Structure formats: structure tokens, C-alpha cells
Short mmCIF file of C-alpha atoms in Angstrom, two decimals:
data_model
loop_
_atom_site.label_atom_id
_atom_site.label_comp_id
_atom_site.label_asym_id
_atom_site.label_seq_id
_atom_site.Cartn_x
_atom_site.Cartn_y
_atom_site.Cartn_z
CA TYR A 1 -1.59 -11.31 30.22
CA ASN A 2 -5.14 -10.91 28.96
CA ASP A 3 -7.62 -8.02 29.00
CA MET A 4 -8.01 -8.19 32.79
CA ALA A 5 -4.79 -9.30 34.48
CA VAL A 6 -1.04 -9.90 34.21
CA ARG A 7 0.19 -13.21 35.65
CA ILE A 8 3.83 -13.70 36.68
CA TRP A 9 5.60 -16.98 37.45
CA ALA A 10 9.01 -17.32 39.17
CA PRO A 11 10.88 -20.64 39.52
CA ASP A 12 9.73 -22.84 42.39
CA ARG A 13 10.78 -26.45 42.87
CA ASN A 14 7.78 -28.53 43.94
CA ASP A 15 9.54 -31.81 44.79
CA ASP A 16 12.37 -32.98 47.06
CA LYS A 17 15.13 -32.53 44.50
CA LEU A 18 17.73 -29.74 44.68
CA ALA A 19 16.22 -26.38 43.76
CA SER A 20 18.13 -24.97 40.78
CA GLY A 21 15.71 -22.36 39.40
CA ARG A 22 16.53 -18.72 40.11
CA ILE A 23 14.62 -15.50 39.46
CA ILE A 24 17.77 -14.13 37.79
CA SER A 25 19.94 -16.65 36.01
CA VAL A 26 22.61 -15.98 33.41
CA ILE A 27 25.42 -18.32 34.22
CA ASP A 28 26.73 -21.62 32.92
CA GLY A 29 26.94 -21.72 29.11
CA TRP A 30 26.26 -17.99 28.52
CA GLY A 31 28.70 -15.28 27.35
CA GLY A 32 31.82 -17.03 28.59
CA GLU A 33 30.42 -16.65 32.14
CA VAL A 34 31.34 -12.91 32.12
CA ASN A 35 29.23 -11.12 34.76
CA ALA A 36 27.48 -14.43 35.49
CA GLN A 37 24.79 -14.34 38.17
CA GLN A 38 22.19 -16.39 39.99
CA SER A 39 19.76 -14.74 42.40
CA ASN A 40 16.60 -15.81 44.22
CA VAL A 41 15.38 -12.28 44.99
CA SER A 42 14.80 -9.31 42.68
CA GLU A 43 12.47 -6.37 42.16
CA VAL A 44 9.73 -6.61 39.52
CA ARG A 45 7.79 -3.82 37.84
CA VAL A 46 4.72 -4.12 35.55
CA LEU A 47 3.75 -1.38 33.05
CA VAL A 48 0.51 -1.44 31.06
CA TRP A 49 -0.57 0.95 28.27
CA GLN A 50 -4.16 1.13 27.14
CA ASN A 51 -3.32 2.65 23.75
CA CYS A 52 0.13 2.36 22.23
CA SER A 53 1.23 2.55 18.61
CA ILE A 54 4.59 1.17 17.57
CA CYS A 55 6.49 3.98 15.86
CA ARG A 56 9.83 4.40 14.25
CA ASP A 57 11.36 7.45 12.65
CA TYR A 58 12.86 6.20 9.42
CA SER A 59 14.28 9.64 8.64
CA ALA A 60 16.70 9.47 11.58
CA ALA A 61 20.24 8.23 11.14
CA PRO A 62 20.81 4.69 12.42
CA THR A 63 22.24 4.33 15.90
CA THR A 64 25.83 3.08 16.05
CA PRO A 65 25.96 -0.03 18.25
CA PRO A 66 27.87 0.30 21.54
CA SER A 67 31.42 -0.98 21.77
CA PRO A 68 31.42 -4.49 23.22
CA MET A 69 32.51 -5.13 26.79
CA PRO A 70 36.14 -6.28 26.73
CA SER A 71 36.40 -9.79 28.02
CA PRO A 72 37.22 -10.75 30.68
CA ALA A 73 38.53 -7.43 32.05
CA PRO A 74 35.55 -5.92 33.94
CA THR A 75 37.53 -2.84 34.99
CA VAL A 76 37.56 -1.45 31.44
CA THR A 77 34.59 0.83 30.72
CA PRO A 78 32.90 0.30 27.32
CA SER A 79 32.54 3.16 24.86
CA PRO A 80 29.11 4.81 25.19
CA ALA A 81 26.59 4.40 22.39
CA PRO A 82 26.01 7.55 20.33
CA THR A 83 22.54 9.01 20.77
CA THR A 84 20.05 8.88 17.93
CA PRO A 85 19.41 12.31 16.38
CA ALA A 86 16.02 13.81 17.15
CA PRO A 87 13.49 13.18 14.38
CA SER A 88 13.00 16.02 11.93
CA PRO A 89 9.64 17.79 12.11
CA GLY A 90 7.22 17.04 9.33
CA PRO A 91 4.43 14.66 8.31
CA PRO A 92 4.32 11.07 9.56
CA GLN A 93 6.97 8.80 8.07
CA VAL A 94 5.97 5.89 5.87
CA VAL A 95 6.74 2.78 7.86
CA TYR A 96 5.38 0.24 5.37
CA ASP A 97 5.66 0.39 1.60
CA SER A 98 4.74 -2.60 -0.54
CA GLY A 99 6.30 -1.13 -3.66
CA TRP A 100 4.48 -1.45 -6.98
CA PHE A 101 3.21 -4.94 -7.81
CA GLN A 102 1.04 -6.44 -10.53
CA PHE A 103 -2.66 -6.80 -9.72
CA ASN A 104 -5.52 -7.87 -11.97
CA ALA A 105 -9.28 -7.68 -12.17
CA SER A 106 -11.20 -10.65 -13.57
CA ALA A 107 -8.64 -13.08 -12.15
CA GLY A 108 -10.76 -15.08 -9.71
CA LYS A 109 -9.14 -15.47 -6.30
CA ASN A 110 -6.04 -13.74 -7.68
CA SER A 111 -8.12 -10.54 -7.70
CA TYR A 112 -7.69 -10.62 -3.92
CA ALA A 113 -4.45 -9.80 -2.10
CA GLU A 114 -3.42 -9.74 1.54
CA LEU A 115 -0.32 -7.81 2.60
CA GLY A 116 1.28 -8.00 6.04
CA HIS A 117 2.36 -4.50 7.09
CA SER A 118 3.86 -5.80 10.40
CA LEU A 119 3.17 -2.57 12.31
CA TYR A 120 1.21 -4.39 15.04
CA ALA A 121 -1.02 -1.34 15.42
CA TYR A 122 -3.80 0.23 13.40
CA PRO A 123 -2.08 2.59 10.93
CA HIS A 124 -2.99 6.27 11.12
CA ASP A 125 -3.04 6.38 7.34
CA VAL A 126 -3.28 3.77 4.58
CA LEU A 127 -3.00 4.86 0.95
CA VAL A 128 -3.70 2.43 -1.90
CA ARG A 129 -2.45 3.68 -5.27
CA VAL A 130 -3.49 2.07 -8.56
CA ARG A 131 -1.96 2.72 -12.00
CA GLY A 132 -1.75 1.06 -15.38
CA GLY A 133 2.06 1.11 -15.39
CA PRO A 134 5.09 3.33 -14.74
CA GLY A 135 4.33 6.98 -15.50
CA ASP A 136 0.57 6.41 -15.83
CA PHE A 137 -2.12 8.29 -13.96
CA VAL A 138 -2.61 7.26 -10.33
CA HIS A 139 -6.01 6.39 -8.87
CA TYR A 140 -6.80 5.69 -5.21
CA GLY A 141 -8.40 2.68 -3.55
CA MET A 142 -11.77 2.97 -1.80
CA GLY A 143 -13.41 1.78 1.41
CA ALA A 144 -16.49 -0.10 0.21
CA ALA A 145 -18.07 -1.92 -2.71
CA GLN A 146 -20.87 0.35 -3.91
CA GLY A 147 -21.71 -1.89 -6.84
CA ASP A 148 -21.59 -5.53 -7.84
CA ASP A 149 -21.01 -7.48 -11.05
CA SER A 150 -24.45 -6.84 -12.55
CA GLU A 151 -23.15 -3.85 -14.54
CA GLU A 152 -19.88 -2.16 -15.58
CA TYR A 153 -17.77 -1.39 -12.52
CA GLY A 154 -14.20 -1.05 -11.25
CA GLY A 155 -11.61 0.13 -8.73
CA VAL A 156 -9.92 -1.45 -5.71
CA VAL A 157 -11.55 -1.84 -2.28
CA PHE A 158 -9.25 -2.04 0.75
CA ALA A 159 -9.43 -2.65 4.50
CA TYR A 160 -6.82 -3.02 7.23
CA ASN A 161 -6.21 -4.11 10.80
CA ARG A 162 -3.18 -4.16 13.12
CA THR A 163 -1.14 -6.49 10.90
CA THR A 164 -2.68 -6.70 7.43
CA VAL A 165 -4.04 -4.76 4.46
CA ARG A 166 -6.62 -6.58 2.33
CA LEU A 167 -7.33 -5.69 -1.30
CA TRP A 168 -10.26 -6.67 -3.49
CA ALA A 169 -10.32 -6.03 -7.25
CA PRO A 170 -13.43 -6.69 -9.35
CA HIS A 171 -14.09 -10.18 -10.65
CA VAL A 172 -17.42 -11.10 -12.23
CA ASN A 173 -19.03 -13.94 -10.29
CA ASP A 174 -21.02 -15.77 -12.95
CA THR A 175 -22.45 -18.24 -10.46
CA ASP A 176 -24.58 -15.55 -8.79
CA VAL A 177 -27.81 -14.29 -10.29
CA GLY A 178 -27.13 -11.02 -12.06
CA GLY A 179 -23.49 -11.79 -12.84
CA GLY A 180 -22.57 -10.55 -16.27
CA GLY A 181 -21.13 -7.06 -15.92
CA THR A 182 -17.64 -5.98 -16.92
CA ALA A 183 -14.91 -5.67 -14.28
CA TYR A 184 -12.00 -3.22 -14.42
CA LEU A 185 -9.07 -2.56 -12.12
CA ILE A 186 -9.01 1.04 -13.39
CA ASN A 187 -12.32 2.57 -14.38
CA ASP A 188 -12.62 6.32 -14.80
CA GLY A 189 -14.96 6.24 -17.75
CA GLY A 190 -17.62 4.08 -19.30
CA ASP A 191 -21.33 4.64 -19.65
CA GLY A 192 -22.54 7.44 -17.42
CA TRP A 193 -19.29 9.42 -17.01
CA ALA A 194 -17.69 12.25 -18.97
CA ALA A 195 -16.19 10.60 -22.05
CA ILE A 196 -12.85 12.46 -22.22
CA ASN A 197 -9.45 10.87 -21.53
CA THR A 198 -11.16 7.83 -20.06
CA GLN A 199 -9.31 4.66 -19.15
CA GLN A 200 -10.61 1.15 -18.48
CA LEU A 201 -7.98 -1.48 -17.68
CA GLN A 202 -8.28 -4.96 -16.23
CA SER A 203 -4.59 -5.20 -15.34
CA GLY A 204 -2.29 -2.74 -13.65
CA GLN A 205 -0.07 -2.06 -10.69
CA VAL A 206 -0.88 -1.39 -7.04
CA ARG A 207 1.20 0.14 -4.24
CA VAL A 208 0.19 0.21 -0.57
CA THR A 209 1.76 2.51 2.04
CA ALA A 210 0.89 2.60 5.74
CA THR A 211 1.83 5.31 8.22
CA ILE A 212 2.03 5.50 11.99
CA ASN A 213 2.74 8.62 14.03
CA CYS A 214 2.78 8.21 17.82
CA SER A 215 2.41 11.96 18.37
CA SER A 216 -0.64 12.19 16.10
CA THR A 217 -3.55 14.02 17.70
CA TYR A 218 -6.94 15.14 16.41
CA ASP A 219 -8.97 18.23 17.26
CA TYR A 220 -12.09 16.08 17.23
CA ASP A 221 -12.49 12.36 17.91
CA SER A 222 -15.98 10.91 18.24
CA GLY A 223 -14.75 7.62 19.64
CA TRP A 224 -16.26 4.37 18.40
CA PHE A 225 -20.05 4.11 18.24
CA THR A 226 -22.46 1.64 16.67
CA LEU A 227 -24.18 2.48 13.38
CA GLU A 228 -26.50 0.18 11.45
CA SER A 229 -27.84 0.03 7.93
CA GLN A 230 -31.54 -0.61 7.21
CA ARG A 231 -32.68 1.28 10.31
CA GLY A 232 -34.55 4.18 8.71
CA ALA A 233 -33.55 7.55 10.14
CA ASN A 234 -31.26 5.74 12.60
CA SER A 235 -29.01 4.91 9.64
CA TYR A 236 -28.14 8.62 9.54
CA ARG A 237 -25.94 10.38 12.08
CA GLU A 238 -24.85 14.02 12.45
CA LEU A 239 -21.95 14.86 14.76
CA GLU A 240 -20.86 18.34 15.87
CA HIS A 241 -17.08 18.70 15.61
CA SER A 242 -16.93 22.21 17.22
CA LEU A 243 -13.88 23.34 15.22
CA GLY A 244 -15.51 26.60 14.19
CA SER A 245 -14.55 26.22 10.52
CA VAL A 246 -14.45 23.60 7.78
CA PRO A 247 -11.87 21.01 8.89
CA GLY A 248 -8.70 20.63 6.88
CA PHE A 249 -8.80 16.91 7.61
CA VAL A 250 -11.69 14.48 8.14
CA LYS A 251 -11.53 10.70 8.20
CA VAL A 252 -14.47 8.38 8.88
CA LEU A 253 -13.59 4.83 9.88
CA THR A 254 -15.96 1.85 9.77
CA ARG A 255 -14.84 -1.20 11.76
CA ALA A 256 -16.43 -4.58 11.08
CA VAL A 257 -17.66 -6.34 14.22
CA ASP A 258 -18.43 -9.71 12.68
CA GLY A 259 -17.89 -11.83 9.60
CA ALA A 260 -14.74 -12.61 7.65
CA ASN A 261 -13.34 -9.12 8.24
CA ASP A 262 -14.06 -8.78 11.95
CA GLY A 263 -11.85 -6.00 13.33
CA PHE A 264 -10.84 -4.68 9.89
CA ILE A 265 -11.33 -0.99 9.14
CA PHE A 266 -13.00 0.27 5.96
CA GLU A 267 -12.99 4.00 5.20
CA ALA A 268 -16.07 6.05 4.30
CA MET A 269 -16.51 7.54 0.83
CA GLY A 270 -17.69 10.91 -0.39
CA THR A 271 -20.56 9.83 -2.63
CA ALA A 272 -23.19 7.17 -3.25
CA MET A 273 -22.67 5.35 -6.54
CA SER A 274 -25.67 3.05 -6.29
CA ASP A 275 -29.16 3.04 -4.87
CA ASP A 276 -31.80 0.50 -3.84
CA THR A 277 -33.57 0.55 -7.21
CA ALA A 278 -31.61 -1.74 -9.49
CA GLY A 279 -31.12 -4.69 -7.13
CA ASN A 280 -27.33 -4.61 -7.12
CA GLY A 281 -25.39 -5.16 -3.89
CA TYR A 282 -24.07 -1.89 -2.46
CA GLY A 283 -22.82 -0.57 0.85
CA GLY A 284 -20.41 1.41 2.98
CA VAL A 285 -20.79 4.80 4.65
CA VAL A 286 -21.07 8.15 2.84
CA SER A 287 -19.74 11.21 4.67
CA ALA A 288 -19.77 14.99 4.25
CA TYR A 289 -18.83 17.90 6.50
CA ASN A 290 -19.02 21.68 6.89
CA GLY A 291 -17.82 24.16 9.49
CA THR A 292 -20.09 22.73 12.19
CA THR A 293 -20.92 19.05 11.69
CA VAL A 294 -20.01 15.79 10.00
CA ARG A 295 -22.91 13.96 8.37
CA LEU A 296 -22.97 10.18 7.90
CA TRP A 297 -25.30 8.08 5.78
CA ALA A 298 -25.49 4.28 5.96
CA PRO A 299 -27.62 2.32 3.46
CA ASP A 300 -31.35 2.19 4.09
CA ARG A 301 -33.91 0.80 1.68
CA GLU A 302 -36.72 3.13 0.74
CA LYS A 303 -39.81 1.49 2.20
CA ARG A 304 -41.88 1.71 -0.97
CA ARG A 305 -39.34 -0.50 -2.70
CA ILE A 306 -40.28 -4.16 -2.98
CA LEU A 307 -36.69 -5.34 -3.38
CA ALA A 308 -34.84 -7.04 -0.55
CA GLU A 309 -32.80 -4.91 1.83
CA ILE A 310 -29.53 -5.09 -0.10
CA GLY A 311 -27.59 -2.15 1.34
CA TYR A 312 -24.96 -2.95 3.99
CA ILE A 313 -22.73 -0.77 6.16
CA VAL A 314 -19.84 -3.18 5.52
CA ASN A 315 -19.90 -4.51 1.99
CA VAL A 316 -17.32 -6.30 -0.14
CA ASN A 317 -19.17 -9.22 -1.62
CA ASP A 318 -20.50 -10.37 -4.96
CA GLY A 319 -18.12 -9.54 -7.79
CA TRP A 320 -15.08 -8.58 -5.68
CA GLY A 321 -11.81 -10.45 -5.13
CA GLY A 322 -13.06 -13.83 -6.25
CA GLU A 323 -15.34 -13.73 -3.18
CA VAL A 324 -12.38 -14.29 -0.82
CA ASN A 325 -13.29 -12.94 2.63
CA ARG A 326 -16.56 -11.69 1.22
CA GLN A 327 -18.86 -9.92 3.65
CA SER A 328 -22.10 -7.96 3.88
CA SER A 329 -23.02 -6.76 7.38
CA ARG A 330 -25.65 -4.37 8.68
CA THR A 331 -23.94 -3.46 11.97
CA ALA A 332 -20.52 -1.88 12.48
CA GLN A 333 -18.64 0.56 14.66
CA VAL A 334 -17.89 4.01 13.28
CA ARG A 335 -15.37 6.64 14.37
CA VAL A 336 -15.00 10.21 13.07
CA LEU A 337 -11.67 12.04 13.25
CA ALA A 338 -11.23 15.71 12.33
CA SER A 339 -8.54 18.37 12.57
CA ALA A 340 -8.50 22.04 11.72
CA GLU A 341 -5.36 21.60 9.62
CA SER A 342 -4.32 18.82 7.27
CA PRO A 343 -1.56 16.56 8.63
CA CYS A 344 0.13 17.07 5.25
CA GLY A 345 0.46 20.80 5.94
CA THR A 346 -0.25 23.54 3.42
CA PRO A 347 -0.81 22.09 -0.07
CA ALA A 348 1.77 22.88 -2.72
CA TYR A 349 -1.11 23.58 -5.12
CA ASP A 350 -4.69 24.71 -4.46
CA SER A 351 -7.02 25.26 -7.41
CA GLY A 352 -9.55 27.24 -5.39
CA TRP A 353 -13.25 26.53 -5.87
CA PHE A 354 -14.59 26.31 -9.43
CA GLU A 355 -17.90 25.17 -10.89
CA LEU A 356 -18.26 21.73 -12.47
CA HIS A 357 -21.50 20.36 -13.88
CA ALA A 358 -22.86 16.86 -14.29
CA GLN A 359 -24.71 15.95 -17.49
CA GLN A 360 -23.05 18.73 -19.51
CA GLY A 361 -20.97 16.81 -22.05
CA THR A 362 -17.41 18.15 -22.21
CA LYS A 363 -18.22 20.48 -19.29
CA SER A 364 -18.50 17.41 -17.07
CA TYR A 365 -14.73 16.89 -17.35
CA LYS A 366 -11.96 19.07 -15.95
CA SER A 367 -8.18 18.93 -16.23
CA VAL A 368 -6.25 20.93 -13.63
CA LEU A 369 -2.51 21.54 -14.06
CA HIS A 370 -0.86 21.40 -10.64
CA GLY A 371 2.56 22.55 -11.86
CA LEU A 372 4.67 20.43 -9.49
CA SER A 373 6.64 18.69 -12.26
CA SER A 374 6.80 15.62 -10.03
CA MET A 375 4.38 12.98 -8.81
CA PRO A 376 2.37 14.31 -5.83
CA SER A 377 2.43 12.22 -2.68
CA ARG A 378 -1.26 12.96 -2.03
CA VAL A 379 -4.13 14.56 -3.94
CA LYS A 380 -7.56 15.48 -2.60
CA VAL A 381 -10.54 16.57 -4.70
CA TYR A 382 -13.38 18.26 -2.81
CA VAL A 383 -16.95 18.75 -4.02
CA ARG A 384 -18.98 21.42 -2.21
CA SER A 385 -22.75 21.33 -2.50
CA MET A 386 -24.42 24.54 -3.69
CA ASP A 387 -28.01 23.70 -2.80
CA SER A 388 -30.13 22.19 -0.03
CA PRO A 389 -30.28 20.16 2.08
CA ASN A 390 -26.46 19.88 2.14
CA ASN A 391 -25.63 23.39 0.98
CA GLY A 392 -22.00 24.16 1.88
CA TYR A 393 -21.15 20.59 2.86
CA VAL A 394 -17.97 19.08 1.43
CA PHE A 395 -17.94 15.63 -0.16
CA GLU A 396 -14.65 14.05 -1.27
CA GLY A 397 -13.90 12.63 -4.72
CA VAL A 398 -13.11 8.95 -5.27
CA GLY A 399 -10.64 6.90 -7.28
CA ALA A 400 -12.86 4.90 -9.63
CA ALA A 401 -16.35 4.57 -11.06
CA GLN A 402 -17.91 1.65 -9.19
CA THR A 403 -21.03 1.76 -11.31
CA ASP A 404 -22.41 2.99 -14.61
CA ALA A 405 -25.62 4.73 -15.63
CA ASN A 406 -27.72 1.56 -15.27
CA ASN A 407 -27.70 1.17 -11.48
CA GLY A 408 -30.17 3.89 -10.55
CA TYR A 409 -29.08 7.13 -8.89
CA TYR A 410 -25.32 7.62 -8.79
CA GLY A 411 -22.87 10.50 -8.57
CA GLY A 412 -19.82 12.22 -7.18
CA VAL A 413 -16.59 12.81 -9.05
CA VAL A 414 -13.84 10.38 -10.04
CA PHE A 415 -10.27 11.69 -10.22
CA ALA A 416 -6.74 10.62 -11.08
CA HIS A 417 -3.39 12.41 -11.25
CA ASP A 418 0.07 12.20 -12.74
CA ASP A 419 3.14 14.44 -12.40
CA THR A 420 1.54 17.36 -14.26
CA GLU A 421 -2.25 17.34 -13.91
CA VAL A 422 -5.33 16.17 -12.02
CA ARG A 423 -8.17 14.82 -14.15
CA ILE A 424 -11.75 14.96 -12.86
CA TRP A 425 -14.78 13.15 -14.30
CA ALA A 426 -18.37 14.01 -13.36
CA PRO A 427 -21.46 12.00 -14.36
CA ASP A 428 -22.54 12.46 -17.96
CA CYS A 429 -24.88 10.01 -19.63
CA THR A 430 -24.36 9.73 -23.38
CA ASP A 431 -26.32 6.51 -23.90
CA ALA A 432 -29.82 7.16 -25.23
CA SER A 433 -31.18 4.40 -23.00
CA CYS A 434 -30.14 6.02 -19.69
CA THR A 435 -31.87 8.68 -17.66
CA LYS A 436 -29.74 11.80 -17.24
CA GLN A 437 -31.16 12.88 -13.91
CA PHE A 438 -29.77 9.71 -12.30
CA GLY A 439 -26.17 11.03 -12.39
CA SER A 440 -25.36 14.00 -10.14
CA MET A 441 -22.34 15.94 -8.85
CA VAL A 442 -23.57 15.41 -5.29
CA ASN A 443 -25.42 12.18 -4.65
CA VAL A 444 -26.67 10.79 -1.38
CA PHE A 445 -30.23 10.05 -2.29
CA GLU A 446 -32.17 6.79 -2.58
#
């Protein structure tokens, strides 16, 4: 079959020799010739699904295989196979888990990894966890490179398709102009961020899980549409989700349509960590949402700038993964998914809204005790704007600082968690050479 037709061939002898091909044939040399058969006529049925995910409930007990047919006494009825118990209600089951493995920044092509998840469908959820070692704080991977190797940067960028998850860790590419920054696998501190309990590591451990749920539905699905960077106001999109309240779940997917990662999905982020001022390569999609709409920003160079158009909607390039499968593209397909409730259900801990300030020294850091006494399976940190033009819109925190205070306007919050607390870092510039107004709690600016 292809995307238009299904072709079917049955045996047909096309010369003068004895015809021996049958449409049903299980005879000589098979199963001791029990229930052997040859037939020239049968009924055929063709089924085609437009969208089908391969699912499996790993929480269900395994099915006991049926008793074999006694041979060769066809009058004896085999024991029936027990039925599989119905799956328990709850969140989607993890169907791929890489386990923890060693991964390093500044390791050339070894700072790139490709994992086969073997689901043969786009996962509904991919979570990339990063930690220094057992018991350490967990950070999350991100969906775009918003900085390059010209300054201090870190984190793990990931993308996925129907069979594979790709990971890029930072590696300084000295052969490119501007190379010379410092690369970290874990980077929740450094110049420009609240300097409390910070961690910068070039080596650590990564774990990738992927989830499929055939019954998964969304209250809002935009479908795939084209979005481009460097198109002025056309690099911005606002979509009405019509849920009537702030969604409990929003995911923005960006699918590459060309290049080394054609067909791979990158996920949008909740802040811009670079701008078009400093000349560093940056990209991805920034998203935010309120009770009415989802807002999307793709990179667009401010026209008064004389620098080249360096912002890309798909970007994992200079300084990432030893430049394996590197890509910067200005056109991609985007899809927005939203639901009134989180697929994870009601959170076991909710801090409620509290104020956090950028550029306020120790007040730009917050530790929140979640009280679970065990490692959470998922943590979300939301940042809600308190002023225009995005007053009331929710931006989501990220898992690493992809830039420092020397790459122009940057912002958002970085967070990590362990089995007792969630740590949150906001921008705070302590270096006398940096400009404090560049780092903000909410940043989607130049």
C-alpha cells in the first residue's frame, strides 16, 4: 500500500506448467499437516485507518496463552484462552522508558544521542529528565536551542518522531565564529540568574519516557498549520481555544518540514532566552495562554537591526550535539492542543499563586516544599503575567538556563525538583558589566 491505494496479489501461474499456487495454502511441511488446506477461492477484506496509535496497557496482567490443539485428534476442543483484565482507569501508561544513562556536554558527537522508542506512532507525551546523579535534583529537557556557544549556556534539547527520540547536549563548536562560551548539561545558575543553590555540571544522567494513550482526546485541537519565522507580524499567531477558562493542559508542537529533522516534533517553550541583538543563533516557538486564547511567537528580527536574520522556528544548530543533525529552518508546521483538565488529574500539591521578582537578589529565588516525600512523576511551574500586553497570560517554566546576561533580553524562570522541594530561579544580574533590565520574569520581546 501507499498513500493512495492498496494492491493485492494472489497466485497465478503464467506459463504451461502445473499451477501449484493457492490463495490459502498451509499444507506440506507445516504443523504435522494438522488441519492442512489448499484453496483457490476465499473472501478478502481490506481495512484502512487514517489515524491509529499503537497502544498497550502495561498495567494489565499478561494473557495466559491458549492450550495447544491436541494432535492429531481434531475432535478434542482446546481450552479457551483467559480474557485480559480491563485496563485500570488512570493516566496514560509509560510504554517506553530508557532508564537512566550517562550523558555529557562538551563531548563532541557524543553530546548527541538517538533512542529508538519503537512505538511506531507519535507519542502523546515525551518527558526528558536530566540529573547529576542518583538522588539529585531533576531538570527537564526543552524543545529548542535558544542560544548558541557564544556565551554560557546549557540544558538538553529534544525532538521525536514515530520511532525515535533525539537528544542534543551543548558542545562548544570552536570552528564557528563566536565559539568560546561554556557548555553545561545542567545549568540553573551562572551570570544573570539568582545565585542561590545553583548547579552547573557538564556530565550527568538522562532518562527518556514516552507515552501513548489511544483514548486520549483534547478539548481543543488546532490541527497542523504553517508558521514561519522572519515574517514580521505573520510570525505571531493567536488562536481561540473556546474552553471558557484557563486550560489545565496546553501543548504546542512544532514539526520540521525539511532538513535533517524532517518530520520530527519539537515542543514550544514558555519564554524567550535570547533576542536578535547579540548575534547568537536562537529559535523555537514561545507560547502563552489565558482563558480565551493561546498566543504563539516565532522569531522575527527587529527591522532596525543590521544583523542577519538569525532567528529560526526550528533551531538546534551551532553549539549543540557536536552539530549532528544540526538544523535551522524558517518554516514549520505548528499544532496547538488544549484541555480543560490536566491528563495527570488533580495535582498532589499546588502552591497557589505567589509573587516572584526578577532582579531582586535573594528574592529572585524561591524554594517550595511539596511535601510528597517521594520523587514526583511530573512538575509544572507556571508564570502569570501581571501587566500588559499579556496580563493574565500563563507562561511555563523551563528546565535550564540556555543563556546568560550577555545575550540581550532574556527571561522566564528555570526550575528543578527532588523528592522534597521545587527550586525556582528568576533572572538576577550580579555582574557589574550587565544591564539589569535585560532579564525579566516574563520575556517575549525583541
